[in-house]
PQR file of N, CA, C, O and H, with PARSE charges and radii, in Angstrom:
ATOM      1  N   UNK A   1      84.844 111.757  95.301 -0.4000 1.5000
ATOM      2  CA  UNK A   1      84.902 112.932  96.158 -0.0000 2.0000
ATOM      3  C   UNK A   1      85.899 113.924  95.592  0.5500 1.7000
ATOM      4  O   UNK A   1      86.999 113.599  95.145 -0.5500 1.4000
ATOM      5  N   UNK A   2      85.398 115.233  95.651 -0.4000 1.5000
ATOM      6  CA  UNK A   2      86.577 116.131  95.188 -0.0000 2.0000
ATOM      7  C   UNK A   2      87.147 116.400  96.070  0.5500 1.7000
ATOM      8  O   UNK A   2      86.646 116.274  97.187 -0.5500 1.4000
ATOM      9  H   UNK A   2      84.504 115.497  96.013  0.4000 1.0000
ATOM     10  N   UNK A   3      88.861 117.039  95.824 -0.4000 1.5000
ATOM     11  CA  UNK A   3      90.066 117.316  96.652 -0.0000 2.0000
ATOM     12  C   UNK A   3      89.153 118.064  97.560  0.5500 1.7000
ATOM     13  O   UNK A   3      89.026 117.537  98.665 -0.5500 1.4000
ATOM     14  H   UNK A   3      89.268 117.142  94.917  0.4000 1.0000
ATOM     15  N   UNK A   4      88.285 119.497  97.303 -0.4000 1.5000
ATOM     16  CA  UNK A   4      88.034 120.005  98.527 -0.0000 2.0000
ATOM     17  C   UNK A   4      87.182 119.736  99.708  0.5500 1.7000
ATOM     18  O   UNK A   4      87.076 120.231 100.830 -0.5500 1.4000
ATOM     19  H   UNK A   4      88.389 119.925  96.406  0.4000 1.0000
ATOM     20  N   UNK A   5      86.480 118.556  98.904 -0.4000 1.5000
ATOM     21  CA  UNK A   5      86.396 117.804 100.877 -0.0000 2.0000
ATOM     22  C   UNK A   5      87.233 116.699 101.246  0.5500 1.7000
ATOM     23  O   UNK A   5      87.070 115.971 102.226 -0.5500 1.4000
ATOM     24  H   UNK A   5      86.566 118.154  97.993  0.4000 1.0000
ATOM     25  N   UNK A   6      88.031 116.638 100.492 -0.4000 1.5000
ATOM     26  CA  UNK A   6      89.460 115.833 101.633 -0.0000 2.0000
ATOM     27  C   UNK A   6      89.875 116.662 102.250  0.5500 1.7000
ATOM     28  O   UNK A   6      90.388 116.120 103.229 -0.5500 1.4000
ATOM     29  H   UNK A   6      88.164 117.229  99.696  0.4000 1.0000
ATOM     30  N   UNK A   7      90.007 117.840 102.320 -0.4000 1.5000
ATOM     31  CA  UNK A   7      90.905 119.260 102.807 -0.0000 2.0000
ATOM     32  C   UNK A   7      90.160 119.483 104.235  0.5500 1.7000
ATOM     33  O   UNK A   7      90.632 119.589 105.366 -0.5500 1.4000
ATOM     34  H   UNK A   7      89.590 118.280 101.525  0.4000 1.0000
ATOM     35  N   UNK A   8      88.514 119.520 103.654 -0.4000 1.5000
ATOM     36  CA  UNK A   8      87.340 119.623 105.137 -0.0000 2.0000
ATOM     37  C   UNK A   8      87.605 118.948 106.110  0.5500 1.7000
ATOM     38  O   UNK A   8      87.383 119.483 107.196 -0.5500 1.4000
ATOM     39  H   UNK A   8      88.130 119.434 102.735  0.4000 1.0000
ATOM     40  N   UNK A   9      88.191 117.488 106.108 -0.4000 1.5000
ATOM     41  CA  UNK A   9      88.004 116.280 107.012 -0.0000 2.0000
ATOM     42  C   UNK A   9      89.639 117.029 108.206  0.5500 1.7000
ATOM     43  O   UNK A   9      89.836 116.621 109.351 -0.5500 1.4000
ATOM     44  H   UNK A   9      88.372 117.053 105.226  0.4000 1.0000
ATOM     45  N   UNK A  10      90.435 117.997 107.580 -0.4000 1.5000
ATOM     46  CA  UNK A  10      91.518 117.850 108.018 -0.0000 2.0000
ATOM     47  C   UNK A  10      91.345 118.617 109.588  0.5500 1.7000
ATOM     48  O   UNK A  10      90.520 119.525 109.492 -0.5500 1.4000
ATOM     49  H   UNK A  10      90.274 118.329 106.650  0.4000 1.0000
ATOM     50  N   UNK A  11      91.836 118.503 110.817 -0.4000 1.5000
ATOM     51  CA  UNK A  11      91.318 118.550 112.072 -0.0000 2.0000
ATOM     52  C   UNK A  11      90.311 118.252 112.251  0.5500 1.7000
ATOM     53  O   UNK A  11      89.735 119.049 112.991 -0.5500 1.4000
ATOM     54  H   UNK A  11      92.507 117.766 110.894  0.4000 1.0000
ATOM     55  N   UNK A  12      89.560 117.220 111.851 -0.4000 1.5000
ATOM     56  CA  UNK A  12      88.440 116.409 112.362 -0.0000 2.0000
ATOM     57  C   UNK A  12      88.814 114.978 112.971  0.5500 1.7000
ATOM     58  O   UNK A  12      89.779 114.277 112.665 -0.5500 1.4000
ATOM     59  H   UNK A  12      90.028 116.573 111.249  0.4000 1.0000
ATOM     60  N   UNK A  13      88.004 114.770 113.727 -0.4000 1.5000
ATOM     61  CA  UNK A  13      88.731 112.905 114.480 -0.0000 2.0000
ATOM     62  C   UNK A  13      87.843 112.172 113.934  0.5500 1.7000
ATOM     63  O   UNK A  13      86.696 112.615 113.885 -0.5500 1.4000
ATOM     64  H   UNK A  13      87.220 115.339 113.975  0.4000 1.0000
ATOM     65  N   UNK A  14      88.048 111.270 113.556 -0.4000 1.5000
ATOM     66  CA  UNK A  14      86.902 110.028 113.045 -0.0000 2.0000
ATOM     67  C   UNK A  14      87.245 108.346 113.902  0.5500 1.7000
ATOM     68  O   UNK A  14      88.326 108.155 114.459 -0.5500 1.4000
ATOM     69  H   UNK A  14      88.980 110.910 113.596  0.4000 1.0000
ATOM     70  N   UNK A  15      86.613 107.731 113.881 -0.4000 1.5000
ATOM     71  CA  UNK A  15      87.101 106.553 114.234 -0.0000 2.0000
ATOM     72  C   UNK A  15      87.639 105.592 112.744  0.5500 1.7000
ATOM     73  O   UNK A  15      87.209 105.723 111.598 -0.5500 1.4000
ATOM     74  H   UNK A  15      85.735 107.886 113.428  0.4000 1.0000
ATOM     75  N   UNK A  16      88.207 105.079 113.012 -0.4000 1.5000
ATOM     76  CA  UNK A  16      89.035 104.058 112.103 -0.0000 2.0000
ATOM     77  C   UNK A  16      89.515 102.693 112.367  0.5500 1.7000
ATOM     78  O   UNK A  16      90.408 102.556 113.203 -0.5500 1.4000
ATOM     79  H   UNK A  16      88.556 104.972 113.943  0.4000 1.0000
ATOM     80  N   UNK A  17      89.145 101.901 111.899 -0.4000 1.5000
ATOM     81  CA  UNK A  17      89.206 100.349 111.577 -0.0000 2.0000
ATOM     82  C   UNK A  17      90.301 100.258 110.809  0.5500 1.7000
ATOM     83  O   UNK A  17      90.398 100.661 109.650 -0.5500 1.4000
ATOM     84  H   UNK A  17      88.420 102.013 111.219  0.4000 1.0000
ATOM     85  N   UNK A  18      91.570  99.448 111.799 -0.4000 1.5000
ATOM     86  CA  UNK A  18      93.007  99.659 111.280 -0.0000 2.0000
ATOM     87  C   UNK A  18      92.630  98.385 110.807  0.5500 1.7000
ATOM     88  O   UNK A  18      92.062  97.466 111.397 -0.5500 1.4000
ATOM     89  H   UNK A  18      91.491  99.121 112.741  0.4000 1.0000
ATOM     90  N   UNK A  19      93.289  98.536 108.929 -0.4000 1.5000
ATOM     91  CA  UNK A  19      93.471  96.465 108.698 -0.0000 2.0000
ATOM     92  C   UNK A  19      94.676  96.233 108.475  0.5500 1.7000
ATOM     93  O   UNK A  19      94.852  95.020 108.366 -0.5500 1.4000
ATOM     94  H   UNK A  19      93.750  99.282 108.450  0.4000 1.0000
ATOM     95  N   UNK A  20      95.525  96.775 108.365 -0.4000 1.5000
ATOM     96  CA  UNK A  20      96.797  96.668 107.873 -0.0000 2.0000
ATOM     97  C   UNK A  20      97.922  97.307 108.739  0.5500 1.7000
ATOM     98  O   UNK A  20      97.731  98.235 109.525 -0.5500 1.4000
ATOM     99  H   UNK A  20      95.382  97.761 108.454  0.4000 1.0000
ATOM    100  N   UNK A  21      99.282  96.617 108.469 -0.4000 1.5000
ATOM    101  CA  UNK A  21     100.211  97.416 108.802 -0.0000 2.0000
ATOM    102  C   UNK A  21     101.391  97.909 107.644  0.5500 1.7000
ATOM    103  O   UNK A  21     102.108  97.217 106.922 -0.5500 1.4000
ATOM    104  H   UNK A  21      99.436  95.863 107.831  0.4000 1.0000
ATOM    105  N   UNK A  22     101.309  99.018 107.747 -0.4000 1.5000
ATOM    106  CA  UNK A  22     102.883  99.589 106.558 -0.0000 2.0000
ATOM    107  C   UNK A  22     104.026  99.407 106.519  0.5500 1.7000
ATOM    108  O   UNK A  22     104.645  98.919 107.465 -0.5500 1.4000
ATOM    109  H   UNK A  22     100.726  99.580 108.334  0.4000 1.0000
ATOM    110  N   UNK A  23     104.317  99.600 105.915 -0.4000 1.5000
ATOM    111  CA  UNK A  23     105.963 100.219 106.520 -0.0000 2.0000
ATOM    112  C   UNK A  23     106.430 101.246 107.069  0.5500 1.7000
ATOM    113  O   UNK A  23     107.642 101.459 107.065 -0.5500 1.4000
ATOM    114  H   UNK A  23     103.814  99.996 105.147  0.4000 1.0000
ATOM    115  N   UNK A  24     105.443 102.176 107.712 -0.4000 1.5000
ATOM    116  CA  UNK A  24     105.805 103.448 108.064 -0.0000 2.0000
ATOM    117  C   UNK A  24     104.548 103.833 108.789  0.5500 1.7000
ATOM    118  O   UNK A  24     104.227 104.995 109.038 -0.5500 1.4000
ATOM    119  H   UNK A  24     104.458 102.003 107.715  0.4000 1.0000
ATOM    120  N   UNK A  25     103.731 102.552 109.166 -0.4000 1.5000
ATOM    121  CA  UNK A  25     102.779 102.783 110.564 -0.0000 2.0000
ATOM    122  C   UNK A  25     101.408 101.389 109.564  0.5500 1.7000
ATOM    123  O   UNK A  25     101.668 100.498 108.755 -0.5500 1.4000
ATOM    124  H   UNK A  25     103.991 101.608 108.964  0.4000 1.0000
ATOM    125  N   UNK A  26     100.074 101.835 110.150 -0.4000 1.5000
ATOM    126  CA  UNK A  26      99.234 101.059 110.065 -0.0000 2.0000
ATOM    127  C   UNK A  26      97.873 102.031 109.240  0.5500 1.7000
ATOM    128  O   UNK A  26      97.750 103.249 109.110 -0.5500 1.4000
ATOM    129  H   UNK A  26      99.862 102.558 110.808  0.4000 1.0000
ATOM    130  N   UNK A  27      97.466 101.505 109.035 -0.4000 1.5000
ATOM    131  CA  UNK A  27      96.641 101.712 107.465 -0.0000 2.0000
ATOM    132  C   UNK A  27      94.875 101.398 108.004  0.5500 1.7000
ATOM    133  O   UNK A  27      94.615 100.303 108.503 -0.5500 1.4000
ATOM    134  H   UNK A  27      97.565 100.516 109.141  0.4000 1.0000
ATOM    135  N   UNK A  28      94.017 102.221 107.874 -0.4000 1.5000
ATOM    136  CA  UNK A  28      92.544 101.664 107.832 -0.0000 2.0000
ATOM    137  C   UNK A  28      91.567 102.676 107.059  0.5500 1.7000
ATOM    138  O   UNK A  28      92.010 103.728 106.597 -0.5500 1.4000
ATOM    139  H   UNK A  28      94.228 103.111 107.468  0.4000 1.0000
ATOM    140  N   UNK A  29      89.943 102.238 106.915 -0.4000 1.5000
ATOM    141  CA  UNK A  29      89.123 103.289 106.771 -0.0000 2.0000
ATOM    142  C   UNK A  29      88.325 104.027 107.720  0.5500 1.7000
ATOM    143  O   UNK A  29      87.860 103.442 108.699 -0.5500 1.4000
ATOM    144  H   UNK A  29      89.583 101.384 107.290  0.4000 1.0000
ATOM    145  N   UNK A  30      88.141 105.139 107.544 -0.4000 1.5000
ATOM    146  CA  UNK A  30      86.703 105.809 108.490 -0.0000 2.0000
ATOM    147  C   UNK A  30      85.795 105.491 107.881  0.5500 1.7000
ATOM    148  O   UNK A  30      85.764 104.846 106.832 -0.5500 1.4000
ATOM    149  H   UNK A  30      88.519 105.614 106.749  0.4000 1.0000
ATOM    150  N   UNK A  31      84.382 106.219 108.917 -0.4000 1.5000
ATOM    151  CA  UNK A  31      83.232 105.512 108.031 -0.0000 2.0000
ATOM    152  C   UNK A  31      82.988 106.381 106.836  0.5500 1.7000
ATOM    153  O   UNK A  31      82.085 106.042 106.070 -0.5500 1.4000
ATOM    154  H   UNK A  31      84.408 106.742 109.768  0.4000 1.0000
ATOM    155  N   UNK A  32      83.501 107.176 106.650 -0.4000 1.5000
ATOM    156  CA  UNK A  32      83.045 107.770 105.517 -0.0000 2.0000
ATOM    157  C   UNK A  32      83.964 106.860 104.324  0.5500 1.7000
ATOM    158  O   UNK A  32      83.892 107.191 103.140 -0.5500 1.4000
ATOM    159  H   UNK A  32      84.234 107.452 107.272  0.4000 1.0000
ATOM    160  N   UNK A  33      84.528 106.095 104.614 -0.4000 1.5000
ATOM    161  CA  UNK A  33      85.281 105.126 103.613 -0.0000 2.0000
ATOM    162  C   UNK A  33      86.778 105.620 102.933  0.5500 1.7000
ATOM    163  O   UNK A  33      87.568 105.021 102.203 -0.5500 1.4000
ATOM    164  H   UNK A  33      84.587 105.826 105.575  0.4000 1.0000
ATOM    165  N   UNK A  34      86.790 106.969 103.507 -0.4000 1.5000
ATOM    166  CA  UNK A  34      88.719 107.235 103.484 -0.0000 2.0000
ATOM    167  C   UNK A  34      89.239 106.611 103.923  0.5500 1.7000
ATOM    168  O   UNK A  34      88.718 105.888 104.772 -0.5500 1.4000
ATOM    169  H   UNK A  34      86.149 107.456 104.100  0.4000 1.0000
ATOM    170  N   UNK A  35      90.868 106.492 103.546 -0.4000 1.5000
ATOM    171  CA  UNK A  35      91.570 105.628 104.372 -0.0000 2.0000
ATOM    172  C   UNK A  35      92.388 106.644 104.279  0.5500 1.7000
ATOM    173  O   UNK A  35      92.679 107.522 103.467 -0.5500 1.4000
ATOM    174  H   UNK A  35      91.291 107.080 102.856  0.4000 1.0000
ATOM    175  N   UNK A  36      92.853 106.087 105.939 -0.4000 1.5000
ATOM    176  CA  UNK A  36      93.458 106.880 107.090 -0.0000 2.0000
ATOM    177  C   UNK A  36      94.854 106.108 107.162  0.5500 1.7000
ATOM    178  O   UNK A  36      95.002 104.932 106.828 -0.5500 1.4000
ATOM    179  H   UNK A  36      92.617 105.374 106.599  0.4000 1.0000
ATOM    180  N   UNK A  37      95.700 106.819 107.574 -0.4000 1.5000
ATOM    181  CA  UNK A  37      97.324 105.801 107.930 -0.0000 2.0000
ATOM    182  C   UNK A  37      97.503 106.556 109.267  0.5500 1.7000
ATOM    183  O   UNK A  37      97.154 107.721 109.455 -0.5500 1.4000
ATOM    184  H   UNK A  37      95.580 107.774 107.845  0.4000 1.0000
ATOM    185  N   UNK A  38      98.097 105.736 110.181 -0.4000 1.5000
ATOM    186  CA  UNK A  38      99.130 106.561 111.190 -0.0000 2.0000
ATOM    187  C   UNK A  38     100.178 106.203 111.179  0.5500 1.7000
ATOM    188  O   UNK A  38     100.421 105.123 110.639 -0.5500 1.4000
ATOM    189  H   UNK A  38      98.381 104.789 110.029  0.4000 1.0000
ATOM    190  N   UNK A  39     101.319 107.052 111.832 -0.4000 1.5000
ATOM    191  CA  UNK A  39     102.701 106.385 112.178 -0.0000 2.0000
ATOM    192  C   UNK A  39     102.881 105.837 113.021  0.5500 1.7000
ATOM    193  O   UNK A  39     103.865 106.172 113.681 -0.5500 1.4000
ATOM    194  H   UNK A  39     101.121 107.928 112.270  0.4000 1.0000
ATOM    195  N   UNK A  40     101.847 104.397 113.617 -0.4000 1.5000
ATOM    196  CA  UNK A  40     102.087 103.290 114.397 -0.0000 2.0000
ATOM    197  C   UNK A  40     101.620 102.046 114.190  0.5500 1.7000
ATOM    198  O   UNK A  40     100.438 101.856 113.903 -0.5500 1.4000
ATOM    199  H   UNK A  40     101.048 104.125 113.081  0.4000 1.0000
ATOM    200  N   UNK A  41     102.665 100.886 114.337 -0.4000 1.5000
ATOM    201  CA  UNK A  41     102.261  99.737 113.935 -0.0000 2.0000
ATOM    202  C   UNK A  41     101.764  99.176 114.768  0.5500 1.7000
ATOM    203  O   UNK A  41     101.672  99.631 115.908 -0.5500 1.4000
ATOM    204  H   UNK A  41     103.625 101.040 114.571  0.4000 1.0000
ATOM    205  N   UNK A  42     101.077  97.427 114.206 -0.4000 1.5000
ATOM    206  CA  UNK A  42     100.740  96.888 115.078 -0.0000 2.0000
ATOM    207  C   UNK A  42      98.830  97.004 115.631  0.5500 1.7000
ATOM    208  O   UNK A  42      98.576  96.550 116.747 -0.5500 1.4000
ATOM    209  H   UNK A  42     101.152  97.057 113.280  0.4000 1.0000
ATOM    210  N   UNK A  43      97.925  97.467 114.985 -0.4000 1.5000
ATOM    211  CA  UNK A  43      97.137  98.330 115.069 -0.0000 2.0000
ATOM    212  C   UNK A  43      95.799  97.448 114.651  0.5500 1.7000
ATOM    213  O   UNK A  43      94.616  97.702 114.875 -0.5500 1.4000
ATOM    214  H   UNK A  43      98.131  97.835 114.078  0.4000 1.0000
ATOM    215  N   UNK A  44      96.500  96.131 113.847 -0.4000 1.5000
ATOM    216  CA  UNK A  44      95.217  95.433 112.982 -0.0000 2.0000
ATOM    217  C   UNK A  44      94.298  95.305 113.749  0.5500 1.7000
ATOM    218  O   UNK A  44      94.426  95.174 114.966 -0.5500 1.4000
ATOM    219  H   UNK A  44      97.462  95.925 113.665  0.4000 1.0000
ATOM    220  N   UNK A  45      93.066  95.333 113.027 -0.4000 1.5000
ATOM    221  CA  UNK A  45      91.902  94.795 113.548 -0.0000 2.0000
ATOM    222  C   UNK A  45      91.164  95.834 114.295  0.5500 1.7000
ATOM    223  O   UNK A  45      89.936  95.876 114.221 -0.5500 1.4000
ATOM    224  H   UNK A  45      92.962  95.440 112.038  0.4000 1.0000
ATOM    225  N   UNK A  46      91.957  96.828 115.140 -0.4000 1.5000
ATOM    226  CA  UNK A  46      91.733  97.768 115.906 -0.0000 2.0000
ATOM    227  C   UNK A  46      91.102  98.890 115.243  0.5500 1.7000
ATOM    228  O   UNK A  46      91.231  99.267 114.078 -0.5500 1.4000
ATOM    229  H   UNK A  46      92.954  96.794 115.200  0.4000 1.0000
ATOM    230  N   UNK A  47      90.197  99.489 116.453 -0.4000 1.5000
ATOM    231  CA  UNK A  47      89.021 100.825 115.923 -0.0000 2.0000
ATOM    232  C   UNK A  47      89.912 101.768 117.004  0.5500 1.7000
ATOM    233  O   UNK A  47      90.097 101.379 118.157 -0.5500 1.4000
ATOM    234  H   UNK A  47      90.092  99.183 117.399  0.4000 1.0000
ATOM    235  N   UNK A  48      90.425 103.009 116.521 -0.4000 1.5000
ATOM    236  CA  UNK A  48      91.279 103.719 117.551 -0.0000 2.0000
ATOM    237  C   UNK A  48      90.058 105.281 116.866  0.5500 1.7000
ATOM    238  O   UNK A  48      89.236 105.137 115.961 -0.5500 1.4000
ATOM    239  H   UNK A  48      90.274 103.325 115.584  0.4000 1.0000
ATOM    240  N   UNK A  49      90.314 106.579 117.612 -0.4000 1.5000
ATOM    241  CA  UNK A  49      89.936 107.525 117.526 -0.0000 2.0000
ATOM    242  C   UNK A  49      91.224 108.391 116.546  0.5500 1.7000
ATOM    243  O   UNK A  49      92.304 108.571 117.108 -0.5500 1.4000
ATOM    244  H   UNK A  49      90.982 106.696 118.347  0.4000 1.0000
ATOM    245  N   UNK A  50      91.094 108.754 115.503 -0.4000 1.5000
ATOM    246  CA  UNK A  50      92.010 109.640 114.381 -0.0000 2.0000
ATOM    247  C   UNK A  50      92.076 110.858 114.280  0.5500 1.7000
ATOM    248  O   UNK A  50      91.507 111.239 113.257 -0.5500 1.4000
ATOM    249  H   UNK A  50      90.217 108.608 115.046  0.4000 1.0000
ATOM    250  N   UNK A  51      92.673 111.959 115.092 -0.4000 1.5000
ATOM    251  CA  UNK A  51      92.513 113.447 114.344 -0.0000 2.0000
ATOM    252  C   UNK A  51      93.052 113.599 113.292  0.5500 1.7000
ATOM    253  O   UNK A  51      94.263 113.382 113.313 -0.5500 1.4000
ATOM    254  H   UNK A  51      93.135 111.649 115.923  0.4000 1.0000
ATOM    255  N   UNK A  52      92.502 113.977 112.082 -0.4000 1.5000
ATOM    256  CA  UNK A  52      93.124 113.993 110.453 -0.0000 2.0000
ATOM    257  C   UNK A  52      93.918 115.330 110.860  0.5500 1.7000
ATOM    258  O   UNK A  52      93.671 116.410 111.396 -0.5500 1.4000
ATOM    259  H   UNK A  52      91.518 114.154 112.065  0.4000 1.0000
ATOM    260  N   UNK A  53      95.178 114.541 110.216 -0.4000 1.5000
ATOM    261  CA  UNK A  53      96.381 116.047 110.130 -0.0000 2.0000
ATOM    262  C   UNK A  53      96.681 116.806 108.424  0.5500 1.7000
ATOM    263  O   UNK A  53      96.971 117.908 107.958 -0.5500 1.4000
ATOM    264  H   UNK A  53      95.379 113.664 109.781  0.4000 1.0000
ATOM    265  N   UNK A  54      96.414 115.518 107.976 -0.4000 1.5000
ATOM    266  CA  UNK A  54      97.257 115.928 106.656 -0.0000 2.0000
ATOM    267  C   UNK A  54      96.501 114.802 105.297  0.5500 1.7000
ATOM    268  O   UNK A  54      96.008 113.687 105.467 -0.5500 1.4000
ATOM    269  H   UNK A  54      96.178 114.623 108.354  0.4000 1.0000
ATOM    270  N   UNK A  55      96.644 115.574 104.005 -0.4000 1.5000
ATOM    271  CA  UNK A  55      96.126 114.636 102.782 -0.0000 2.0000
ATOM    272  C   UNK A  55      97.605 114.106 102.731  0.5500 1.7000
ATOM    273  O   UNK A  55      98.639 114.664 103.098 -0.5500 1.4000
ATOM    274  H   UNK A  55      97.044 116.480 103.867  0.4000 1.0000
ATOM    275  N   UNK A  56      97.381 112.691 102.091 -0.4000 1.5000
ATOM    276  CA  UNK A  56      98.356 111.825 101.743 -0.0000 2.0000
ATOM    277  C   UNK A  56      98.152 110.870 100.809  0.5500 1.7000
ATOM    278  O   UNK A  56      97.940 109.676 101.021 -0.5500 1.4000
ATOM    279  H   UNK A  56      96.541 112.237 101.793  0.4000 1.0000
ATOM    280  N   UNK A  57      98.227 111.481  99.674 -0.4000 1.5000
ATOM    281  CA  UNK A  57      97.886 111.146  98.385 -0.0000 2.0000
ATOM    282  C   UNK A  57      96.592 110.933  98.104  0.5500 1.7000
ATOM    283  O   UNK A  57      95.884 111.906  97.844 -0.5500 1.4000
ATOM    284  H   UNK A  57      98.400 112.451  99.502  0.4000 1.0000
ATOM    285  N   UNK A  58      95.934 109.341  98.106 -0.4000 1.5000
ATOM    286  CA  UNK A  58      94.678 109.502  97.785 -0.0000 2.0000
ATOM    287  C   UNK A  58      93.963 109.510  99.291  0.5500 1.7000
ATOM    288  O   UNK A  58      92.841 109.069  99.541 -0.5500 1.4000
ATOM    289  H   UNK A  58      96.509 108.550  98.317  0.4000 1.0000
ATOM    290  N   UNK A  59      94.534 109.884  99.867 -0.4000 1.5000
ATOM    291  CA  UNK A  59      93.825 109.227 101.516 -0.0000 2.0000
ATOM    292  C   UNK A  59      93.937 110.482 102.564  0.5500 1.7000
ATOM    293  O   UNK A  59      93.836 111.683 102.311 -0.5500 1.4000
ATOM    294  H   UNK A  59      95.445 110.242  99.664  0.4000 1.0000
ATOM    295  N   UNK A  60      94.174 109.841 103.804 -0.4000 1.5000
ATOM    296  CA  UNK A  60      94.478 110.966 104.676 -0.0000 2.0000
ATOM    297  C   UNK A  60      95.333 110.684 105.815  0.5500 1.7000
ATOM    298  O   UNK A  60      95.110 109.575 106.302 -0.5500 1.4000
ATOM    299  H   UNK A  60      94.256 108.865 104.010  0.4000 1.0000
ATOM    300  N   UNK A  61      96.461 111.517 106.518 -0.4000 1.5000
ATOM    301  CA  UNK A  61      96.889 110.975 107.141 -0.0000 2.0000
ATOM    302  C   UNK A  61      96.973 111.338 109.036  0.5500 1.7000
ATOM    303  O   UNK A  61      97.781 112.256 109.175 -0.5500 1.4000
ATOM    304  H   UNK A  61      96.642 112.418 106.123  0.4000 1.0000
ATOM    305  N   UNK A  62      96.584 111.040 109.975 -0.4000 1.5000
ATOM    306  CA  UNK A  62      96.419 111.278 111.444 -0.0000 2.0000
ATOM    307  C   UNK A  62      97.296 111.208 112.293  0.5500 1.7000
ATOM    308  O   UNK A  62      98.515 111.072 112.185 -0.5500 1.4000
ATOM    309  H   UNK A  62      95.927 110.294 109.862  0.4000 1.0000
ATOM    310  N   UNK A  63      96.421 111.340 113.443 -0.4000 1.5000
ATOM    311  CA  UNK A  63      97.297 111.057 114.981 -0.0000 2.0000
ATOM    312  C   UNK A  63      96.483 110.694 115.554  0.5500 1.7000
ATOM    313  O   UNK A  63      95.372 111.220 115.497 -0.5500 1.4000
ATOM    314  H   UNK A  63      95.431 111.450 113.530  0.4000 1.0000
ATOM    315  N   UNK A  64      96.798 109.513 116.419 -0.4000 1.5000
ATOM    316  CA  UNK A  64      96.255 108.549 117.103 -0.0000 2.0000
ATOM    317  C   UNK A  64      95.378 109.297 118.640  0.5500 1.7000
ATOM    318  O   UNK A  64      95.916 109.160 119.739 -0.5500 1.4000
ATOM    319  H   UNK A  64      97.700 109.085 116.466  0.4000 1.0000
ATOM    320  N   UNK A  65      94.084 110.023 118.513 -0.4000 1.5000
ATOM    321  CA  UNK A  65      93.946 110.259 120.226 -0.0000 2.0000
ATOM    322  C   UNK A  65      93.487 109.391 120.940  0.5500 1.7000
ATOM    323  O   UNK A  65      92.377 108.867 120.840 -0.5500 1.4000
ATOM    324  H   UNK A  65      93.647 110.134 117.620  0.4000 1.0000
ATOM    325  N   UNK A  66      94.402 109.158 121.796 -0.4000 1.5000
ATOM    326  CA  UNK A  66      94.228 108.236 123.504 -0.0000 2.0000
ATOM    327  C   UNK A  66      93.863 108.838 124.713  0.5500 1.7000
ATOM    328  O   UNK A  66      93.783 108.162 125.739 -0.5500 1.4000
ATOM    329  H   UNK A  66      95.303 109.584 121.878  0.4000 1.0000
TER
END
């Protein structure tokens, strides 16, 4: 994928399948197969709703909507 549709996804919500946790929150993919981080742990296993805020390196990074 080129940089300028990582840029597209940014204020979009996707759902995400958290598998991991970081050191600085919890880690998963959308279905489009990006991976997403937030700044909250604890998250494994879990499908939460993501508004993309920001690129973060090769990925992207959100906020959790509840």
């Amino acid at each position: 994928r080129g940089l300028g549709d990582v840029y597209k996804r940014q204020g979009k919500t996707f759902p995400v399948l958290f598998e991991r946790d970081r050191k600085d929150g919890s880690a998963g993919h959308a279905p489009n197969y990006m991976e997403v981080s937030v700044a909250r742990e604890g998250l494994h296993n879990e499908v939460k709703n993501v508004k993309i805020t920001a690129v973060d390196g090769g990925g992207l990074r959100g906020e959790l909507e509840e």
